[in-house]
C-alpha atoms as one frame of an Amber mdcrd trajectory, in Angstrom:
protein
 -17.956 -20.573   4.541 -14.644 -19.599   4.069 -15.497 -19.800   0.492 -19.042
 -17.050   1.205 -16.746 -14.800   3.449 -13.674 -14.545   0.584 -16.220 -14.108
  -2.321 -17.848 -11.160  -0.056 -14.560  -9.314   0.842 -13.798  -9.716  -2.564
 -16.559  -9.282  -4.680 -18.264  -6.256  -3.267 -14.822  -4.021  -3.741 -14.815
  -5.222  -7.503 -18.477  -4.224  -7.774 -18.242  -0.735  -6.190 -15.274   0.103
  -7.596 -17.354   0.733 -10.676 -18.863   3.741  -9.245 -16.249   4.839  -7.050
 -13.723   5.361  -9.981 -16.005   7.091 -12.105 -17.115   9.278  -8.542 -12.873
   9.732  -8.830 -12.763  11.068 -12.651 -15.448  13.676 -11.470 -13.433  15.056
  -8.182 -10.075  14.801 -10.174 -10.623  15.837 -13.874 -13.563  16.622 -14.873
 -14.617  17.384 -18.108 -17.477  19.452 -17.690 -17.008  22.814 -16.778 -16.058
  23.745 -13.040 -20.045  23.828 -11.094 -21.580  22.780  -8.290 -19.712  21.873
  -5.331 -16.338  20.438  -7.396 -16.693  24.241  -8.490 -17.300  25.744  -5.069
 -13.969  23.984  -3.762 -12.193  24.848  -6.657 -13.717  28.875  -6.215 -12.276
  28.650  -2.649  -8.703  27.450  -3.018  -8.092  29.494  -5.895  -8.948  32.229
  -3.429  -6.791  30.669  -0.625  -3.707  29.946  -2.144  -3.554  33.236  -4.012
  -3.174  31.315  -8.077  -1.159  28.429  -6.439  -3.168  26.250  -8.258  -3.627
  27.110 -10.947  -0.775  26.927 -13.508  -0.442  23.445 -15.696   2.590  21.919
 -15.031   4.501  19.752 -16.554   6.035  16.606 -15.273   9.285  18.417 -13.954
   7.046  20.733 -12.234   4.782  18.479 -11.449   7.336  15.942  -9.875   9.584
  19.178  -7.947   5.899  20.438  -6.516   5.039  16.429  -5.397   8.415  16.066
  -3.881   8.343  19.924  -1.891   5.134  19.247  -0.569   6.059  15.667   0.404
   8.840  17.379   2.441   7.370  19.784   4.270   4.988  16.979   5.440   8.090
  15.088   6.946   9.684  18.692   8.375   6.205  18.889  10.292   5.673  15.724
  11.180   9.063  14.930  12.490   8.761  18.294  14.763   5.433  17.842  16.505
   6.632  14.016  17.237  10.107  15.273  18.743   7.603  17.745  20.705   4.841
  16.093  21.956   5.380  15.617  25.157   4.858  19.810  25.082   2.193  19.704
  22.846  -1.941  19.307  23.875  -4.087  16.461  23.377  -1.513  14.071  25.218
  -4.282  13.608  27.625  -1.920  10.248  29.495   0.909  12.404  29.572   2.749
  10.489  26.707   6.792  11.612  26.679   9.701  11.967  24.282  10.202   9.448
  21.410  13.682   8.321  21.087  15.117  10.003  17.684  15.604   7.424  15.381
  12.217   6.678  16.142  10.859  10.347  14.877  12.785   9.355  12.236  11.342
   6.174  10.874   8.018   6.887  12.239   7.955  10.608  10.362   9.667   8.169
   6.939   7.085   5.060   7.598   3.857   8.080   7.651   4.668  10.699   4.624
   5.950   7.836   2.225   1.916   5.766   2.783   4.020   3.082   4.649   2.983
   2.892   8.105   5.753   0.580   8.997   5.110   1.020  12.946   8.647   0.523
  14.884   6.400   1.851  17.940   3.401   0.418  19.797   0.913   3.938  18.981
  -1.324   3.543  22.538   2.037   3.295  24.372   4.425   5.600  22.282   1.812
   8.364  20.934  -0.349  11.671  22.217  -3.686  11.684  20.917  -2.249  14.909
  18.973   0.387  13.299  17.303  -1.946  10.644  16.399  -4.773  12.867  14.749
  -2.966  15.739  13.744   0.769  14.398  12.575  -0.061  10.588  11.609  -3.652
  10.927  10.740  -3.034  14.207   8.737  -0.214  12.159   6.660  -2.555   9.262
   6.177  -4.750  11.082   3.812  -2.112  13.550   2.237   0.060  10.338   1.817
  -2.822   8.847  -0.603  -3.977  12.174  -1.766  -0.436  12.469  -3.456  -0.212
   8.707  -4.121  -3.906   9.932  -6.311  -2.863  12.948  -7.300   0.513  10.791
  -9.491  -1.627   8.429 -11.024  -4.338  11.533 -12.616  -1.112  12.929 -13.902
   0.278   9.767 -14.897  -3.444   9.456 -16.908  -3.055  12.674 -18.601   0.492
  12.322 -19.932  -0.932   9.115 -20.989  -3.705  10.612 -22.749  -2.034  12.757
 -25.159  -1.675  16.284 -22.654   1.788  17.626 -22.417   0.612  19.649 -18.944
  -0.297  17.062 -16.081  -2.024  19.028 -14.407  -1.279  21.016 -11.034   0.124
  19.277  -8.200  -1.768  21.096  -5.398  -4.836  20.786  -7.387  -4.697  17.163
  -7.567  -3.753  16.820  -3.833  -6.792  18.882  -2.372  -9.039  17.006  -4.711
  -7.794  13.853  -3.757  -8.427  14.440  -0.011 -11.218  16.678   0.323 -13.405
  15.337  -2.514 -12.299  11.506  -2.268 -10.753  10.705   0.525 -12.886  12.986
   3.462 -16.398  11.877   2.123 -15.938   8.051   2.015 -13.506   7.845   5.489
 -16.354   9.979   6.910 -18.995   7.529   6.306 -16.658   4.682   6.425 -15.914
   5.362  10.453 -19.590   5.791  11.332 -20.234   2.131  10.309 -16.720   1.494
  12.657 -17.991   3.356  14.992 -22.203   1.153  14.763 -19.726  -1.581  14.794
 -18.622  -0.639  18.633 -14.896   0.962  17.289 -14.140   3.524  20.530 -14.209
   7.151  19.740 -13.203   9.355  22.024 -10.977  12.656  23.337 -11.032  10.987
  26.975  -7.540   9.670  28.551  -7.422   5.627  29.075 -10.080   4.275  31.198
  -8.999   2.407  34.643 -11.157  -1.224  35.470 -11.059  -3.235  38.036 -10.632
  -7.167  37.259 -12.174  -9.968  38.961  -9.211 -10.805  40.179  -9.197  -7.262
  41.426  -6.290  -5.919  39.930  -6.274  -2.434  38.274  -6.135  -2.507  34.863
  -5.829   0.512  32.319  -7.113   0.622  29.263  -6.398   2.870  26.089  -8.382
   4.366  23.793  -9.503   7.343  21.856 -10.244   8.726  18.108  -9.688   4.920
  16.960 -12.677   4.746  14.625 -11.687   8.057  12.866  -7.902   7.176  12.413
  -8.954   3.050  11.018 -10.726   4.579   8.701  -9.143   6.462   6.689  -5.810
   3.955   7.770  -8.074   0.983   5.718  -9.320   3.128   2.255  -5.819   4.951
   2.197  -3.644   1.834   2.021  -1.453   3.182   4.894  -2.637   0.044   7.330
  -0.988   1.854  10.777  -2.627   1.066  13.447  -4.040   2.892  16.778  -3.037
   0.471  18.441   0.417  -1.908  18.336  -1.544  -5.508  17.586  -3.114  -3.088
  15.063  -6.730  -4.661  13.531  -5.837  -7.824  15.688  -6.651  -5.654  18.818
 -10.735  -5.726  19.369 -10.885  -2.283  19.978  -9.667  -1.558  15.639 -11.548
  -4.735  15.334 -14.200  -5.537  17.417 -16.835  -7.521  14.866 -17.145  -9.655
  12.309 -19.355  -6.529  10.277 -15.983  -4.413  11.368 -14.054  -7.195   9.486
 -15.745  -7.404   6.752 -16.073  -3.379   6.544 -12.308  -2.609   6.791 -11.103
  -5.891   4.577 -13.737  -4.416   2.173 -12.162  -1.482   2.178  -8.031  -2.225
   1.711  -8.988  -2.908  -1.623 -11.920  -0.110  -2.822  -9.533   2.238  -3.489
  -6.985   0.792  -5.313  -9.267  -0.994  -7.490 -11.379   1.947  -8.339  -8.076
   3.743  -9.299  -8.062   1.595 -11.947 -11.371   2.596 -13.921 -10.400   6.096
 -12.638  -7.274   5.844 -15.763  -9.938   4.309 -17.726 -12.211   7.088 -17.898
  -9.598  10.025 -17.236  -7.410   8.255 -20.833 -10.528   7.164 -22.485  -9.652
   3.357 -22.394 -11.706   1.694 -20.679 -11.114  -1.633 -22.478  -7.455  -1.446
 -21.646  -8.372  -0.731 -18.454 -10.970  -3.672 -17.516  -7.865  -6.216 -19.218
  -5.064  -4.378 -16.710  -7.577  -5.219 -13.987  -8.944  -8.478 -14.962  -5.068
  -9.408 -14.735  -4.710  -8.421 -11.747  -7.974  -9.038 -10.284  -6.680 -13.086
 -11.662  -3.151 -12.416  -9.700  -4.860 -11.487  -6.519  -7.492 -14.595  -6.497
  -5.004 -16.805  -7.117  -2.483 -15.555  -4.518  -6.018 -15.835  -2.123  -6.396
 -19.300  -3.025  -2.813 -20.136  -2.620  -2.827 -18.523   1.338  -6.203 -20.094
   2.618  -4.719 -23.541   1.003  -1.388 -23.358   2.607  -2.738 -22.309   6.005
  -5.756 -25.348   6.095  -2.706 -27.413   6.459  -2.140 -28.338  10.297   1.857
 -27.036  11.292   4.507 -29.394  11.885   4.937 -28.897  15.300   1.409 -30.116
  15.808   2.813 -34.120  14.372   2.316 -36.619  16.767  -0.425 -34.287  19.016
  -4.460 -34.752  19.082  -4.500 -31.178  17.083  -2.120 -32.308  14.427  -4.750
 -32.246  11.743  -6.465 -29.234  12.562  -5.610 -26.336  10.365  -2.405 -23.997
  11.435  -4.770 -21.678  14.127  -1.243 -20.073  15.655  -1.511 -16.517  15.914
  -5.540 -16.327  14.190  -8.339 -14.286  15.716 -10.609 -17.657  15.473 -14.136
 -15.128  15.610 -13.264 -14.085  12.163 -13.155 -17.652  10.823 -10.269 -19.533
  10.099 -10.592 -17.915   6.361  -9.787 -14.658   7.286  -5.888 -14.593   8.573
  -4.770 -15.372   5.425  -7.166 -13.718   3.327  -6.051 -10.176   4.951  -2.790
 -11.227   5.083  -2.478 -11.461   1.126  -5.029  -8.158   0.002  -2.766  -6.205
   2.561   0.526  -7.253   1.116  -1.068  -7.316  -2.146  -2.182  -3.362  -2.053
   0.851  -2.018   0.485  -2.117  -1.708   3.370  -0.246  -3.120   5.122  -2.769
  -4.065   8.469  -2.782  -7.127   9.760  -5.790  -9.391  11.956  -3.261 -11.930
  12.295   0.025 -12.206  13.644   2.152 -12.738   9.745   5.049 -14.163  11.431
   2.857 -17.364  13.219   1.403 -18.249   9.336   2.869 -21.928   7.777   6.171
 -21.235   5.552   4.634 -21.516   2.009   1.792 -18.758   3.313   4.178 -16.272
   4.380   5.163 -16.859   0.389   2.075 -15.147  -0.409   2.512 -11.729   1.196
   6.038 -11.748   0.714   5.604 -12.419  -3.681   2.740  -9.580  -3.218   5.305
  -6.716  -2.099   8.023  -8.176  -4.314   5.603  -7.432  -7.119   4.281  -4.281
  -5.837   1.520  -4.129  -8.793  -1.785  -5.676  -7.711  -4.016  -3.183  -6.964
  -0.956  -1.411  -5.155  -1.482   1.193  -3.375  -3.887   3.865  -3.739  -2.972
   5.576  -7.250   0.723   4.437  -6.718  -0.146   0.433  -7.642  -1.131   1.783
 -11.169   2.051   3.499 -11.296   4.087   0.362 -10.777   2.281  -1.384 -12.647
   2.836   0.855 -15.374   6.282  -0.103 -15.703   5.333  -3.482 -16.136   3.326
  -2.487 -18.802   6.120  -0.673 -20.621   8.636  -3.413 -19.875   5.783  -6.044
 -21.873   4.989  -3.168 -25.236   8.851  -3.064 -25.318   9.629  -7.210 -25.120
   6.677  -7.738 -27.719   7.744  -5.176 -30.011  11.135  -6.846 -30.172   9.793
 -10.025 -30.982   8.276  -8.599 -33.981  11.821  -6.738 -34.748   8.765  -3.131
 -34.647   9.482  -0.380 -33.196   6.905  -0.933 -29.483   4.118   1.176 -29.297
   1.600   1.925 -26.221  -1.438   3.737 -26.942  -0.292   5.481 -30.458   3.035
   6.166 -28.407   6.696   5.247 -29.712   8.243   3.694 -26.650  11.686   3.974
 -27.208  14.679   4.234 -25.725  14.540   6.841 -23.366  11.596   5.187 -21.893
  13.288   1.616 -21.721  15.985   3.577 -20.225  13.546   5.071 -17.009  11.276
   2.382 -16.827  13.836  -0.460 -16.562  15.427   1.718 -13.633  12.684   1.555
 -12.131  11.599  -1.599 -11.809  15.216  -2.161 -10.507  15.027  -0.050  -7.505
  12.315  -2.310  -5.564  14.470  -5.911  -5.926  18.034  -3.583  -5.392  16.518
  -1.841  -2.141  15.129  -4.905  -1.038  18.142  -7.454  -1.549  20.651  -4.749
  -1.344  19.495  -4.350   2.620  18.956  -8.175   3.110  22.202  -9.092   2.532
  23.986  -6.913   5.001  21.278  -7.580   7.815  21.802 -10.995   7.567  26.029
 -10.542   7.664  26.152  -8.051  10.242  24.846  -7.691  13.893  22.313  -5.141
  12.880  20.153  -7.946  11.538  21.663 -11.370  13.067  21.213 -10.158  16.725
  17.402  -8.910  16.232  16.023 -12.068  14.585  14.220 -14.251  17.045  13.602
 -17.744  15.459  16.724 -19.171  13.139  18.372 -20.597  10.390  15.552 -19.960
   7.558  12.427 -18.679   9.374  15.200 -15.647  10.752  16.476 -14.953   7.140
  12.319 -14.531   6.232  12.153 -11.731   8.957  15.038  -9.999   7.271  13.885
 -10.396   3.978   9.943  -9.727   4.942  10.861  -6.243   6.175  12.898  -5.283
   4.228  10.419  -6.025   1.650   7.936  -4.254   3.989   9.757  -1.080   3.515
  10.701  -1.270  -0.066   6.959  -2.195  -1.122   5.755   0.827   0.926   3.484
  -2.195   2.897   4.073  -1.476   6.442   3.607  -5.420   8.079   6.063  -7.304
   9.394   7.321 -10.959  10.685   6.470  -9.540  14.497   9.161 -11.691  15.977
  11.861  -9.147  14.821  13.234  -7.291  17.306  13.326  -3.723  14.684  13.059
  -1.254  17.547  16.616  -0.583  16.876  19.029   2.474  15.406  20.293   0.882
  12.629  16.451  -0.632  11.702  14.997   2.375  12.001  17.546   4.419   9.831
  18.201   1.299   7.023  14.136   0.960   6.598  13.295   4.762   6.655  15.431
   5.363   3.802  14.422   2.540   1.838  10.930   3.972   2.207  11.611   7.356
   1.243  13.935   6.444  -1.776  11.601   3.516  -3.236   8.319   5.776  -2.391
   9.862   8.678  -4.817  11.789   7.168  -7.307   8.812   4.442  -8.401   6.487
   8.140  -8.839   9.299  10.206 -10.223  10.657   7.881 -13.062   7.024   6.955
 -14.482   5.361  10.960 -14.794   8.967  11.140 -16.898   8.126   8.303 -19.067
   4.293  10.436 -18.901   6.602  13.242 -20.044   8.538  12.640 -22.441   5.319
  10.430 -24.308   3.340  12.684 -24.123   5.033  15.238 -26.592   5.570  12.544
 -28.980   3.211  12.412 -32.256   0.529   9.911 -32.320   2.136   6.509 -34.582
  -1.130   5.630 -36.149  -2.521   1.927 -36.137  -1.819  -0.830 -38.354  -2.345
  -3.656 -38.470   1.088  -4.536 -36.750  -0.068  -2.620 -33.747  -0.321  -4.676
 -30.238  -3.678  -3.674 -29.542  -3.508  -3.412 -25.458  -7.751  -3.926 -24.918
  -7.346  -8.061 -26.053  -7.128 -11.144 -23.913  -3.670 -11.501 -25.425  -2.411
  -8.294 -24.314  -3.995  -9.766 -20.753  -1.351 -12.129 -20.945   1.262 -10.523
 -21.803   1.082  -8.196 -18.948   0.856 -11.202 -16.994   3.786 -13.362 -18.028
   5.707 -10.061 -17.624   5.606  -9.913 -14.228   5.931 -13.228 -13.132   8.850
 -14.223 -15.588  10.871 -11.076 -14.113   9.289 -11.334 -10.048  10.574 -14.480
 -10.255  14.328 -13.742 -11.786  14.414 -11.297  -9.245  13.588 -12.752  -5.864
  12.895 -16.432  -6.780  16.724 -17.037  -5.363  15.714 -15.013  -2.001  12.874
 -16.791  -1.662  14.213 -20.837  -1.454  16.588 -19.839   0.562  14.234 -18.172
   3.376  10.302 -19.213   3.228  10.885 -22.715   0.612  13.579 -23.588   2.270
  11.709 -23.322   5.914   9.044 -25.836   4.174  11.619 -28.354   3.037  13.461
 -28.029   6.127  10.991 -28.045   9.214   8.545 -31.165   6.534  11.479 -33.082
   6.915  12.316 -32.636  10.871   8.725 -33.237  11.381   8.444 -36.400   8.999
């Protein structure tokens, strides 16, 4: 049964990704003249924008527009959250938020991270949830799709990468919104609430009055999953029965997590007209995902060491799991949500067995296995450039990628983009592991406490948003530190690849010879896999040994 469930969750989005990728290409970068629905949208927004979406942009102008719009997003949402107590759509009378929480939340949702140091049903008004946070879930995901579209145009040889504002509108209104409407409808049919009424009051069998939070949950959950956002309407996220009430909704939401991330690969292949190359990349990503899913399910099938000597010692680790969905649903979701920068949860990650906990950490450290919508492939592009460079040096010729020579400028930018991610994770972890900012907030001493700190910074740097929630992270130091990490980790790895694409776009194509490294072969797939595994191991193996591996060895010896 577990194998069937895993197969369904992974196979459905893989199959749907082909037609959805084709539709994304139609929406984002059509070959034919604009007409029909898409032409109508474009004509309307041309009139409204006054020509803002008309001018074609090089990588510098495109990046500046992206940063400018995201800055406006941050300011607008910060203002809404700071004044929610005075604004309408607040039937439950939610009060003011603490300033560092406002900063962290605005940074989190702007960057498509949705790390939540608050409980939505406790802290946020309906207006804050819908017109600040849910709006950001659309436009932040659209920003990622736009960035991939621009990267794809540059790698296809176009010196102009398009227009950011036009790409943003197309991604939000022609890609995300239609699918989100369908998805929200499915969730409503599955029992997810969709209402603007305030919290309901009910009397329990013991005669106690209970307040039951609710709201327009289905709309929020649909885009949180599709846009690899991950922010929950409720604090417990998709473990809450109103966000994920049935086995049907669990499958729908699981499929949503990876659907657009997978489809983005095929959109890239169609824009660059290199579908075989895209197929190799898709296969490499899928192989890593399947391996990590298998590892998570296997490690979590072992009983927790704390049960040694008890009647249930031979049972798998059931702590923190939603048993309605089966024993494999928790580790499966934990893997796909951290490999796609989604960050939503349907199990308590802090309760995972030590080696199981290493799996989601690995997904966030590599940050390339489908990843966030659009930006997952952008991150993979950096590894591809490094892999091409290594192969070129091995055979003694100038490296080439898609007929363009990869030279010193491109490699400097690629290495900088590659090292930002581990630098932010390791620096933050080191500082908080040595100071009361972190040590005073961990629930568990020793290796697991270290893993809680490590996980939080890994999640922030990967723009993921999940956490080992034994950590008391709702403090000013955590809010400020992770907020800054999320902002830096979002925009530096987007801007630098766009700079590489812009640099490659203006170069003359190099002639293909017998020594040219083919990018559409099985060998190239193995080269990519080897590069990712080697670099990932070199960067993160020491902290893996200090955290989850140390915890596994220690607990095994303790309960032996």
